[in-house]
Amino acid sequence: MDSDLVELILTVVVFVVAPLVQRLLSRGRSADRPGAAPEPDAVEPAPATNPDEPPPAYPDDAPGAYPAGAPSPRPDRAHPAPYPAGAPTARGDVDRVPGPAPGPAATADAERFRAWDAERTALVDRLRAIEARAEHLATGARLERATYRFVDTLEEFVAARARRLAVALEGVDAAPPAEALARARELEVVLRWVEGMIDSRRTGPLRAALGDADAFAAACYEPIAEFARAEGLPLTSNAPVCVLGAFDLSIWTGFIPTGLAPIFLPRDFFDRIVRWPALAHEIAHDFYNATRGFDGALRAQLGLPPAEIGARPLAIGPQGLTVGQLRAVFGAWLEELFCDVFGALMCGEAYAWTMIEEFARPDAPGEVVAVGIDPSGRLYDEHPPRHLRVEVVARALDAAGCAQPARAVLANWNERHGGEPDGIYFPMGGGYVGLPIEPLRALAHDLADRLYGEPLDALYGFRLADVPGVDLGPHELAEMERVRDELVAGRVPHRTDARAVVAGAVLAWRAAPEREREFLSLARRAIAAEGTFEVAQDAYTLPADRLAVARPAAGSALDPREAFVLHTVLSPPPAGRHVGLAPWRRGSVLARRGW
């Protein structure tokens, strides 16, 4: 046979007959499988020369590479996800079986991530709602004189912090930390209370009453706040805000980071003038806690331990107690005694009479000489025995030159309780152990003397008595007595400092207790309520008798311009009115300090 013919036959067999036979055999095998679909008539030959070799694996074959139902990036390969097992595929020639289902661990991780994401999203939405509400309240508060003071707290504390926290959480792929939840709750607490303070100042009678209390509290805070600005003390709160409700008289020191100092007033506060001087004590609490480093510097100078150390119960050994052990107890009481000294300087003997009215227990004299226990039941209370507090205030009054009122205060106090006590009683072993009062009185007097007259490192070397406006001098005492006389005479006191008005009203109450409501009404008319357009009576006029004295005699050479210059030169300079407050850096602890 011709070689060319043989070559032609072999070519036909290899390239035509063999592939045809292979295709027929493959179709027969596919038909034998149950559920197999018939192959289309025209199919492109596979690129592999060996039909038994599996096709190459492409990235789109990997389970989960593409979402279920999404088209495959390779048009010649169908994604298996949309087709159930055993159903014909898009090509119809291959029965694709889905990959294995995710294991329990993968499913749990996915569920956990979804829960985290839902919790984070809910917290972000909560913070955004806080921010929006704070900005809405700030917009309204800015339009009213009585509520303008709350704008900075709403915008710079509540809204700004909520915004920053929400932005930080949006980039977290995990559950929000517990601290973020705590911060959100704190912001909600602040927002709720500030909203209540704003609402209470939008009703006429209550706005005027709270404005009078705010004005007195501000008059007590202003001298020490201006001193702090002038000397650079890191004071971070100086905006007292009174809140009326079912509270004991106390201050919320946890609000210090907000710049506000909420003072809680009992419901009968506006019925009794004798309660008002206690606001000075609460103002001192805010200053003590809002001035960074004040507590530590004061304790270091006075040689007193931290409050939690001083509050530990005394342990009496075989040799008894040392003076050092007794002195350490005053570490637990330092803040309260400092506030009492400050109150005495703000209101003079009126503060002492307020203490007696509030603290006296003629029917239970043992209560005023007993050391209290804190709520934990393990430590001494932060409030000293009431008798020691009266002793400290009387000592401060004596140091300020009020010796006769100081003696009168102590005599009245001892008379109410059956004479001078001989001991102070400490809880010990389920009962009380009495310790002689003399060493404790000596320690209390020493502390009062040092707080009043010693240059304090916590005040950058100034004495408390040297702070302008804090010292109780002859001018302040004369103003208090003048207000007392005008009130007893039934007149509204001539325009003067709110501190002198309140203190003078308490002195008038001492002279005529049955006229207390009258004195309170007249005193409030002399105070220009904070956040209102009130002006003090006689703010721009003088009574006729004073006007006659004020006019220069005929032919006098006194020039009003010279008088103005002389007054300006001789007046004490205000302590730095334009020095800003240092920013707050500490965290918030929602704590309250009681009277």
Coordinates of C-alpha atoms in Angstrom, one line a residue:
M1 CA 0.0 0.0 0.0
D2 CA 1.2 3.4 -0.8
S3 CA 2.8 5.1 2.2
D4 CA 0.8 8.3 1.6
L5 CA -2.5 6.4 1.8
V6 CA -1.4 4.7 5.1
E7 CA -0.5 8.0 6.6
L8 CA -3.9 9.4 5.6
I9 CA -5.7 6.5 7.2
L10 CA -3.8 6.8 10.5
T11 CA -4.5 10.5 10.6
V12 CA -8.2 10.0 10.2
V13 CA -8.2 7.2 12.9
V14 CA -6.2 9.4 15.4
F15 CA -8.0 12.7 14.9
V16 CA -11.5 11.7 13.9
V17 CA -12.4 8.1 14.8
A18 CA -10.6 8.0 18.2
P19 CA -12.2 11.2 19.6
L20 CA -15.7 10.0 18.4
V21 CA -15.4 6.7 20.1
Q22 CA -14.1 8.4 23.3
R23 CA -17.2 10.7 23.3
L24 CA -19.6 7.8 22.8
L25 CA -18.1 5.9 25.6
S26 CA -18.2 9.0 27.9
R27 CA -21.9 9.5 27.1
G28 CA -22.7 6.0 27.9
R29 CA -21.1 6.3 31.4
S30 CA -22.9 9.5 32.1
A31 CA -26.3 8.0 31.1
D32 CA -25.6 5.2 33.6
R33 CA -25.6 7.7 36.6
P34 CA -29.0 8.4 38.1
G35 CA -30.2 12.0 37.6
A36 CA -27.5 12.8 35.0
A37 CA -28.5 15.4 32.4
P38 CA -27.9 14.8 28.7
E39 CA -24.9 16.6 27.2
P40 CA -25.5 19.3 24.6
D41 CA -24.7 18.4 21.0
A42 CA -21.8 20.9 20.7
V43 CA -19.2 21.2 23.4
E44 CA -15.8 22.6 23.0
P45 CA -13.1 20.0 23.6
A46 CA -11.4 20.1 27.0
P47 CA -7.9 21.7 26.9
A48 CA -6.4 18.7 28.7
T49 CA -5.0 16.0 26.4
N50 CA -5.7 13.3 29.0
P51 CA -9.5 13.0 29.6
D52 CA -8.9 11.3 33.0
E53 CA -6.9 14.2 34.4
P54 CA -9.0 16.5 36.7
P55 CA -9.5 20.1 35.6
P56 CA -7.2 22.7 37.2
A57 CA -8.5 24.4 40.4
Y58 CA -9.2 28.1 40.1
P59 CA -9.6 30.6 42.9
D60 CA -13.3 30.8 42.3
D61 CA -13.7 27.2 43.2
A62 CA -12.8 27.9 46.9
P63 CA -15.8 27.8 49.2
G64 CA -17.0 31.2 50.3
A65 CA -14.8 33.1 47.9
Y66 CA -17.9 34.9 46.5
P67 CA -21.3 35.6 48.0
A68 CA -24.1 33.1 47.3
G69 CA -25.8 33.9 44.1
A70 CA -23.1 36.2 42.8
P71 CA -21.9 35.6 39.2
S72 CA -18.5 33.8 38.9
P73 CA -15.7 36.0 37.7
R74 CA -14.9 33.2 35.2
P75 CA -17.8 33.0 32.7
D76 CA -16.9 29.4 31.8
R77 CA -17.3 28.2 35.4
A78 CA -20.5 28.3 37.4
H79 CA -20.6 29.1 41.1
P80 CA -22.0 26.1 43.0
A81 CA -23.8 28.0 45.7
P82 CA -27.1 28.7 43.9
Y83 CA -27.7 25.1 43.0
P84 CA -28.7 22.4 45.5
A85 CA -27.0 19.0 45.5
G86 CA -28.1 16.8 42.6
A87 CA -29.6 19.6 40.5
P88 CA -28.3 20.2 37.0
T89 CA -25.7 22.9 36.8
A90 CA -25.6 25.8 34.3
R91 CA -23.5 23.8 31.9
G92 CA -25.4 20.6 32.5
D93 CA -22.4 18.4 32.2
V94 CA -21.0 18.5 35.7
D95 CA -22.8 17.7 38.9
R96 CA -21.3 20.2 41.4
V97 CA -21.5 19.3 45.1
P98 CA -21.3 22.2 47.7
G99 CA -18.3 22.2 50.1
P100 CA -18.6 21.2 53.7
A101 CA -20.7 23.4 56.1
P102 CA -18.9 25.7 58.5
G103 CA -17.9 24.0 61.8
P104 CA -19.4 24.9 65.2
A105 CA -16.4 27.1 66.1
A106 CA -16.8 29.2 62.9
T107 CA -20.5 29.6 63.5
A108 CA -20.0 30.7 67.1
D109 CA -17.4 33.3 66.1
A110 CA -19.8 34.7 63.5
E111 CA -22.6 34.9 66.0
R112 CA -20.3 36.6 68.5
F113 CA -19.2 39.1 66.0
R114 CA -22.8 39.9 65.1
A115 CA -23.7 40.4 68.7
W116 CA -20.7 42.7 69.3
D117 CA -21.5 44.7 66.2
A118 CA -25.2 45.1 67.4
E119 CA -24.0 46.2 70.9
R120 CA -21.5 48.7 69.5
T121 CA -24.1 50.1 67.0
A122 CA -26.6 50.5 69.8
L123 CA -24.1 52.3 72.0
V124 CA -23.1 54.6 69.1
D125 CA -26.7 55.5 68.5
R126 CA -27.2 56.1 72.2
L127 CA -24.3 58.5 72.2
R128 CA -25.5 60.3 69.1
A129 CA -28.9 60.8 70.8
I130 CA -27.1 62.2 73.9
E131 CA -25.2 64.6 71.7
A132 CA -28.2 65.8 69.8
R133 CA -30.2 66.3 73.0
A134 CA -27.4 68.3 74.7
E135 CA -27.0 70.5 71.6
H136 CA -30.8 71.1 71.5
L137 CA -30.9 72.1 75.2
A138 CA -27.8 74.3 74.8
T139 CA -29.6 76.2 71.9
G140 CA -32.5 77.0 74.2
A141 CA -30.4 77.7 77.3
R142 CA -28.4 80.3 75.4
L143 CA -31.5 82.4 74.9
E144 CA -32.3 82.9 78.6
R145 CA -30.4 84.8 81.2
A146 CA -31.3 82.3 83.9
T147 CA -30.0 79.3 82.0
Y148 CA -27.1 80.7 80.0
R149 CA -24.6 79.3 82.6
F150 CA -25.4 75.7 81.5
V151 CA -24.4 76.2 77.9
D152 CA -20.7 75.4 78.4
T153 CA -21.5 72.2 80.3
L154 CA -24.0 71.0 77.6
E155 CA -21.7 71.8 74.7
E156 CA -18.2 71.3 75.9
F157 CA -18.8 68.5 78.4
V158 CA -21.8 66.4 77.4
A159 CA -22.1 66.9 73.6
A160 CA -18.3 67.0 72.9
R161 CA -17.6 63.9 75.0
A162 CA -20.5 62.0 73.5
R163 CA -19.3 62.9 70.0
R164 CA -15.7 61.8 70.7
L165 CA -16.7 58.6 72.3
A166 CA -19.0 57.7 69.4
V167 CA -16.3 58.4 66.8
A168 CA -13.9 56.2 68.7
L169 CA -16.4 53.3 68.9
E170 CA -17.2 53.4 65.2
G171 CA -13.7 52.2 64.4
V172 CA -13.8 49.2 66.8
D173 CA -14.5 45.7 65.6
A174 CA -15.2 44.3 69.0
A175 CA -17.7 44.7 71.8
P176 CA -17.6 48.1 73.4
P177 CA -15.5 48.2 76.5
A178 CA -17.1 48.5 79.9
E179 CA -15.6 51.9 80.4
A180 CA -17.4 53.2 77.3
L181 CA -20.7 52.0 78.8
A182 CA -19.9 53.7 82.1
R183 CA -19.0 56.9 80.4
A184 CA -22.3 56.9 78.4
R185 CA -24.3 56.4 81.7
E186 CA -22.4 59.3 83.3
L187 CA -23.2 61.6 80.4
E188 CA -26.9 60.6 80.6
V189 CA -26.9 61.3 84.4
V190 CA -25.3 64.8 83.8
L191 CA -27.7 65.5 80.9
R192 CA -30.8 64.5 82.9
W193 CA -29.8 66.7 85.9
V194 CA -28.8 69.7 83.9
E195 CA -32.1 69.5 82.0
G196 CA -33.9 69.5 85.4
M197 CA -31.9 72.5 86.6
I198 CA -32.9 74.3 83.4
D199 CA -36.6 73.5 83.8
S200 CA -36.6 74.6 87.4
R201 CA -35.4 78.1 86.3
R202 CA -38.1 78.6 83.8
T203 CA -40.9 79.0 86.3
G204 CA -41.2 82.5 87.8
P205 CA -41.4 82.0 91.6
L206 CA -38.9 79.2 91.8
R207 CA -36.5 81.0 89.4
A208 CA -36.4 84.0 91.7
A209 CA -36.0 81.8 94.9
L210 CA -33.2 79.7 93.4
G211 CA -31.7 82.9 92.0
D212 CA -31.4 84.4 95.5
A213 CA -29.7 81.2 96.8
D214 CA -27.4 81.1 93.8
A215 CA -26.5 84.8 94.4
F216 CA -25.5 84.0 98.0
A217 CA -23.6 80.9 97.0
A218 CA -21.7 82.9 94.3
A219 CA -20.9 85.6 96.8
C220 CA -19.2 83.0 99.0
Y221 CA -17.3 81.4 96.1
E222 CA -16.2 84.6 94.3
P223 CA -13.4 85.7 96.6
I224 CA -11.6 82.3 96.7
A225 CA -12.3 81.7 93.0
E226 CA -10.8 85.1 92.0
F227 CA -7.8 84.4 94.3
A228 CA -7.3 81.0 92.5
R229 CA -7.4 82.7 89.1
A230 CA -5.0 85.4 90.1
E231 CA -2.4 83.0 91.7
G232 CA -2.8 80.2 89.2
L233 CA -4.4 77.6 91.5
P234 CA -5.8 74.8 89.4
L235 CA -9.4 75.4 90.4
T236 CA -11.7 73.7 87.9
S237 CA -15.2 74.4 89.2
N238 CA -16.7 77.7 90.4
A239 CA -20.4 77.8 89.2
P240 CA -22.7 76.9 92.2
V241 CA -26.2 75.9 91.2
C242 CA -28.9 75.3 93.8
V243 CA -31.3 72.4 93.4
L244 CA -34.5 72.3 95.5
G245 CA -35.9 68.9 96.4
A246 CA -36.2 66.1 99.0
F247 CA -32.5 66.2 100.0
D248 CA -30.4 67.0 102.9
L249 CA -28.2 70.0 102.5
S250 CA -25.3 68.8 100.5
I251 CA -23.1 69.3 97.4
W252 CA -22.5 67.0 94.5
T253 CA -18.7 66.9 94.1
G254 CA -19.0 64.4 91.3
F255 CA -20.2 67.2 89.1
I256 CA -16.8 69.0 89.4
P257 CA -15.6 67.9 85.9
T258 CA -18.6 69.6 84.4
G259 CA -17.7 73.0 85.9
L260 CA -20.9 73.1 87.9
A261 CA -21.3 72.7 91.6
P262 CA -24.9 71.5 92.3
I263 CA -26.0 72.3 95.9
F264 CA -29.0 70.4 97.1
L265 CA -31.5 72.3 99.3
P266 CA -34.1 70.8 101.6
R267 CA -37.7 71.6 100.8
D268 CA -38.1 74.0 103.7
F269 CA -34.9 75.9 102.8
F270 CA -36.9 79.0 101.7
D271 CA -38.9 79.0 104.9
R272 CA -36.0 79.4 107.3
I273 CA -33.2 82.1 107.0
V274 CA -31.1 80.2 109.6
R275 CA -30.4 77.5 107.1
W276 CA -28.7 79.8 104.6
P277 CA -25.2 80.2 106.0
A278 CA -24.7 76.4 105.6
L279 CA -24.3 77.1 101.9
A280 CA -20.8 78.5 102.6
H281 CA -19.8 75.1 104.0
E282 CA -20.8 73.4 100.8
I283 CA -19.0 75.9 98.7
A284 CA -15.8 75.1 100.6
H285 CA -16.3 71.4 99.8
D286 CA -16.4 72.2 96.1
F287 CA -13.2 74.4 96.4
Y288 CA -11.4 71.7 98.4
N289 CA -12.1 69.0 95.9
A290 CA -12.0 71.1 92.7
T291 CA -8.5 72.4 93.3
R292 CA -6.0 69.8 92.2
G293 CA -3.4 68.9 94.8
F294 CA -5.0 71.0 97.5
D295 CA -5.9 68.1 99.8
G296 CA -2.4 66.5 99.5
A297 CA -0.5 69.7 100.1
L298 CA -2.6 70.6 103.1
R299 CA -2.2 67.1 104.7
A300 CA 1.5 67.2 104.1
Q301 CA 1.9 70.5 105.8
L302 CA -0.4 69.7 108.8
G303 CA 1.2 66.2 109.2
L304 CA -2.1 64.4 108.8
P305 CA -2.5 61.0 107.0
P306 CA -5.0 60.4 104.2
A307 CA -8.6 60.3 105.1
E308 CA -8.9 56.5 104.7
I309 CA -6.0 56.0 107.1
G310 CA -7.3 58.4 109.7
A311 CA -10.7 56.7 109.5
R312 CA -9.4 53.4 110.8
P313 CA -10.7 52.5 114.2
L314 CA -8.3 53.2 117.1
A315 CA -6.6 50.2 118.6
I316 CA -5.9 50.7 122.4
G317 CA -2.8 48.7 123.5
P318 CA -1.5 48.0 126.9
Q319 CA 0.1 51.4 127.1
G320 CA -3.1 53.2 126.0
L321 CA -3.2 55.7 123.1
T322 CA -0.6 58.1 122.0
V323 CA -1.1 61.7 120.9
G324 CA 0.0 60.6 117.4
Q325 CA -2.8 58.1 117.2
L326 CA -5.4 60.7 118.3
R327 CA -3.9 63.2 115.8
A328 CA -4.2 60.7 113.0
V329 CA -8.0 60.6 113.5
F330 CA -8.2 64.2 112.4
G331 CA -7.0 63.1 109.0
A332 CA -10.5 61.6 108.5
W333 CA -12.1 64.9 109.6
L334 CA -9.8 67.5 107.9
E335 CA -12.0 68.4 105.0
E336 CA -15.1 68.9 107.2
L337 CA -13.2 71.1 109.6
F338 CA -11.6 73.2 106.8
C339 CA -15.1 73.8 105.5
D340 CA -16.3 74.9 108.9
V341 CA -13.5 77.4 109.2
F342 CA -14.3 78.7 105.8
G343 CA -18.0 79.0 106.7
A344 CA -17.1 81.0 109.8
L345 CA -15.0 83.4 107.8
M346 CA -17.8 83.9 105.2
C347 CA -20.7 84.5 107.7
G348 CA -19.1 85.2 111.0
E349 CA -21.0 84.2 114.1
A350 CA -24.1 83.6 112.0
Y351 CA -22.5 80.4 110.8
A352 CA -22.0 79.3 114.4
W353 CA -25.7 80.0 115.2
T354 CA -26.7 78.0 112.2
M355 CA -24.6 75.0 113.4
I356 CA -26.2 75.2 116.8
E357 CA -29.7 75.3 115.4
E358 CA -29.0 72.3 113.1
F359 CA -26.7 70.2 115.3
A360 CA -28.0 70.7 118.9
R361 CA -29.6 67.6 120.5
P362 CA -30.9 68.6 123.9
D363 CA -32.9 65.5 124.2
A364 CA -29.9 63.2 123.3
P365 CA -26.7 65.0 124.4
G366 CA -24.7 61.9 123.9
E367 CA -25.1 62.2 120.1
V368 CA -23.1 65.4 119.9
V369 CA -20.0 63.8 121.5
A370 CA -20.1 60.5 119.7
V371 CA -17.9 59.6 116.8
G372 CA -20.0 58.3 113.9
I373 CA -19.4 55.3 111.6
D374 CA -19.4 55.5 107.8
P375 CA -21.9 53.5 105.7
S376 CA -19.5 50.6 105.4
G377 CA -19.6 50.0 109.1
R378 CA -15.8 49.6 109.4
L379 CA -14.4 53.2 109.4
Y380 CA -15.1 56.4 111.3
D381 CA -17.4 58.8 109.6
E382 CA -15.9 61.8 107.8
H383 CA -17.9 64.2 110.0
P384 CA -16.3 64.9 113.4
P385 CA -18.4 64.8 116.6
R386 CA -20.7 67.9 116.6
H387 CA -19.2 69.2 119.8
L388 CA -15.7 69.3 118.2
R389 CA -17.1 71.1 115.2
V390 CA -18.6 73.9 117.3
E391 CA -15.3 74.1 119.2
V392 CA -13.4 74.6 115.9
V393 CA -15.8 77.3 114.7
A394 CA -15.6 79.2 118.0
R395 CA -11.8 79.0 117.9
A396 CA -11.8 80.4 114.3
L397 CA -14.1 83.3 115.3
D398 CA -11.8 84.1 118.3
A399 CA -8.8 84.2 116.0
A400 CA -10.7 86.6 113.6
G401 CA -11.3 89.0 116.5
C402 CA -14.8 87.9 117.5
A403 CA -13.9 86.8 121.0
Q404 CA -17.2 87.8 122.6
P405 CA -19.4 86.0 120.0
A406 CA -17.2 83.0 120.3
R407 CA -17.7 82.8 124.0
A408 CA -21.5 83.3 123.6
V409 CA -21.7 80.4 121.0
L410 CA -19.9 78.0 123.3
A411 CA -21.9 79.0 126.3
N412 CA -25.2 78.5 124.4
W413 CA -24.1 75.2 123.1
N414 CA -23.0 73.8 126.5
E415 CA -26.2 75.1 128.1
R416 CA -28.3 73.2 125.7
H417 CA -26.6 69.9 126.5
G418 CA -26.3 70.1 130.2
G419 CA -22.9 71.6 130.6
E420 CA -19.5 71.1 129.1
P421 CA -18.7 67.4 128.2
D422 CA -15.8 65.6 129.7
G423 CA -15.1 63.2 126.9
I424 CA -15.5 62.1 123.3
Y425 CA -16.9 58.6 122.7
F426 CA -15.4 56.3 120.0
P427 CA -17.1 53.1 118.8
M428 CA -15.1 50.1 119.8
G429 CA -15.8 46.4 120.4
G430 CA -19.6 46.7 119.8
G431 CA -19.9 49.7 122.2
Y432 CA -18.4 53.1 122.9
V433 CA -15.2 54.0 124.8
G434 CA -14.9 57.5 126.2
L435 CA -11.6 59.4 125.8
P436 CA -10.8 62.6 127.7
I437 CA -11.9 65.7 125.8
E438 CA -8.9 67.8 126.7
P439 CA -6.3 66.3 124.3
L440 CA -8.9 66.2 121.5
R441 CA -9.9 69.8 122.2
A442 CA -6.3 70.9 122.1
L443 CA -5.8 69.1 118.7
A444 CA -8.9 70.7 117.3
H445 CA -7.9 74.2 118.5
D446 CA -4.4 73.7 117.0
L447 CA -5.9 72.7 113.7
A448 CA -8.3 75.7 113.7
D449 CA -5.4 78.1 114.4
R450 CA -3.2 76.7 111.7
L451 CA -6.0 76.7 109.1
Y452 CA -6.8 80.3 109.8
G453 CA -3.5 81.9 110.4
E454 CA -0.7 79.8 109.0
P455 CA 0.7 80.3 105.5
L456 CA -0.5 77.3 103.6
D457 CA 1.4 75.6 100.8
A458 CA -1.9 74.6 99.3
L459 CA -2.6 78.3 98.8
Y460 CA 0.8 79.0 97.4
G461 CA 2.1 80.4 100.7
F462 CA -0.9 82.6 101.5
R463 CA -2.9 82.4 104.8
L464 CA -6.6 81.7 104.4
A465 CA -7.1 85.0 106.3
D466 CA -5.1 86.9 103.7
V467 CA -7.3 85.9 100.7
P468 CA -9.1 89.2 99.7
G469 CA -12.8 88.9 100.6
V470 CA -12.4 85.8 102.8
D471 CA -11.0 87.4 105.9
L472 CA -13.6 88.4 108.5
G473 CA -12.5 91.9 109.2
P474 CA -14.1 95.0 110.9
H475 CA -15.8 96.1 107.7
E476 CA -17.6 92.8 107.2
L477 CA -18.6 92.7 110.9
A478 CA -20.0 96.2 110.7
E479 CA -22.0 95.5 107.6
M480 CA -23.5 92.4 109.2
E481 CA -24.6 94.5 112.2
R482 CA -26.0 97.2 110.0
V483 CA -28.1 94.8 108.1
R484 CA -29.3 93.3 111.4
D485 CA -30.4 96.7 112.7
E486 CA -32.2 97.6 109.5
L487 CA -34.1 94.3 109.4
V488 CA -35.1 94.6 113.1
A489 CA -36.4 98.1 112.2
G490 CA -38.5 96.5 109.4
R491 CA -36.6 98.0 106.5
V492 CA -35.1 96.3 103.4
P493 CA -31.3 96.5 103.9
H494 CA -29.5 99.0 101.8
R495 CA -27.6 97.5 98.9
T496 CA -24.7 95.4 100.2
D497 CA -22.9 92.1 99.8
A498 CA -25.2 89.0 99.8
R499 CA -23.1 87.5 102.5
A500 CA -23.7 90.4 104.8
V501 CA -27.4 90.3 104.1
V502 CA -27.7 86.6 105.0
A503 CA -25.5 86.9 108.1
G504 CA -27.3 90.0 109.3
A505 CA -30.7 88.3 108.8
V506 CA -29.5 85.4 111.0
L507 CA -28.4 87.9 113.7
A508 CA -31.8 89.5 113.4
W509 CA -33.4 86.1 113.9
R510 CA -31.4 85.7 117.0
A511 CA -32.8 88.9 118.3
A512 CA -36.4 88.1 117.4
P513 CA -36.9 84.5 116.4
E514 CA -40.7 84.9 116.0
R515 CA -40.1 87.3 113.0
E516 CA -38.0 84.9 111.0
R517 CA -40.2 84.8 107.9
E518 CA -40.3 88.6 107.9
F519 CA -36.6 88.8 108.0
L520 CA -36.2 86.3 105.2
S521 CA -38.6 88.2 103.0
L522 CA -36.8 91.5 103.6
A523 CA -33.4 89.9 103.1
R524 CA -34.4 88.3 99.8
R525 CA -35.6 91.7 98.6
A526 CA -32.1 93.0 99.2
I527 CA -30.5 90.3 97.1
A528 CA -30.4 90.6 93.3
A529 CA -31.3 87.0 92.2
E530 CA -28.7 85.4 90.0
G531 CA -29.8 84.8 86.4
T532 CA -32.6 87.4 86.5
F533 CA -33.0 91.1 85.7
E534 CA -33.5 91.9 89.4
V535 CA -31.6 94.8 91.0
A536 CA -31.2 95.3 94.7
Q537 CA -33.5 97.8 96.2
D538 CA -31.8 101.2 96.5
A539 CA -29.2 100.0 94.0
Y540 CA -29.1 103.5 92.4
T541 CA -30.5 105.7 95.2
L542 CA -29.6 106.6 98.7
P543 CA -32.0 107.0 101.6
A544 CA -32.7 110.7 102.5
D545 CA -30.8 110.6 105.7
R546 CA -27.7 109.1 104.0
L547 CA -28.1 111.5 101.1
A548 CA -27.9 114.5 103.4
V549 CA -24.7 113.1 104.9
A550 CA -23.2 112.3 101.5
R551 CA -23.6 115.7 100.0
P552 CA -20.6 118.0 100.5
A553 CA -21.1 121.1 102.6
A554 CA -21.6 124.4 100.9
G555 CA -18.3 125.9 99.8
S556 CA -16.5 122.5 100.1
A557 CA -13.5 122.1 97.9
L558 CA -14.2 118.4 97.4
D559 CA -14.3 117.6 93.7
P560 CA -16.2 114.5 92.6
R561 CA -13.4 113.5 90.2
E562 CA -10.9 113.7 93.0
A563 CA -13.2 111.6 95.2
F564 CA -13.5 108.9 92.5
V565 CA -9.7 108.8 92.0
L566 CA -9.2 108.6 95.8
H567 CA -11.7 105.7 96.1
T568 CA -10.0 103.9 93.2
V569 CA -6.6 104.2 94.7
L570 CA -7.6 103.1 98.2
S571 CA -9.9 100.2 97.3
P572 CA -8.3 96.8 97.4
P573 CA -7.5 95.5 93.9
P574 CA -9.8 92.7 92.5
A575 CA -7.9 89.4 92.2
G576 CA -7.3 88.7 88.5
R577 CA -10.7 88.8 86.9
H578 CA -9.5 87.7 83.4
V579 CA -7.4 84.7 84.3
G580 CA -8.9 81.5 82.8
L581 CA -9.6 78.4 84.7
A582 CA -7.4 75.4 84.2
P583 CA -9.0 72.5 82.4
W584 CA -10.2 69.5 84.3
R585 CA -8.2 66.2 83.9
R586 CA -9.6 63.8 86.4
G587 CA -12.2 61.2 85.9
S588 CA -15.7 61.7 87.3
V589 CA -16.9 60.1 90.5
L590 CA -20.5 60.9 91.2
A591 CA -20.1 61.6 94.9
R592 CA -21.9 64.0 97.3
R593 CA -20.7 65.8 100.4
G594 CA -23.2 66.5 103.1
W595 CA -23.5 69.3 105.7

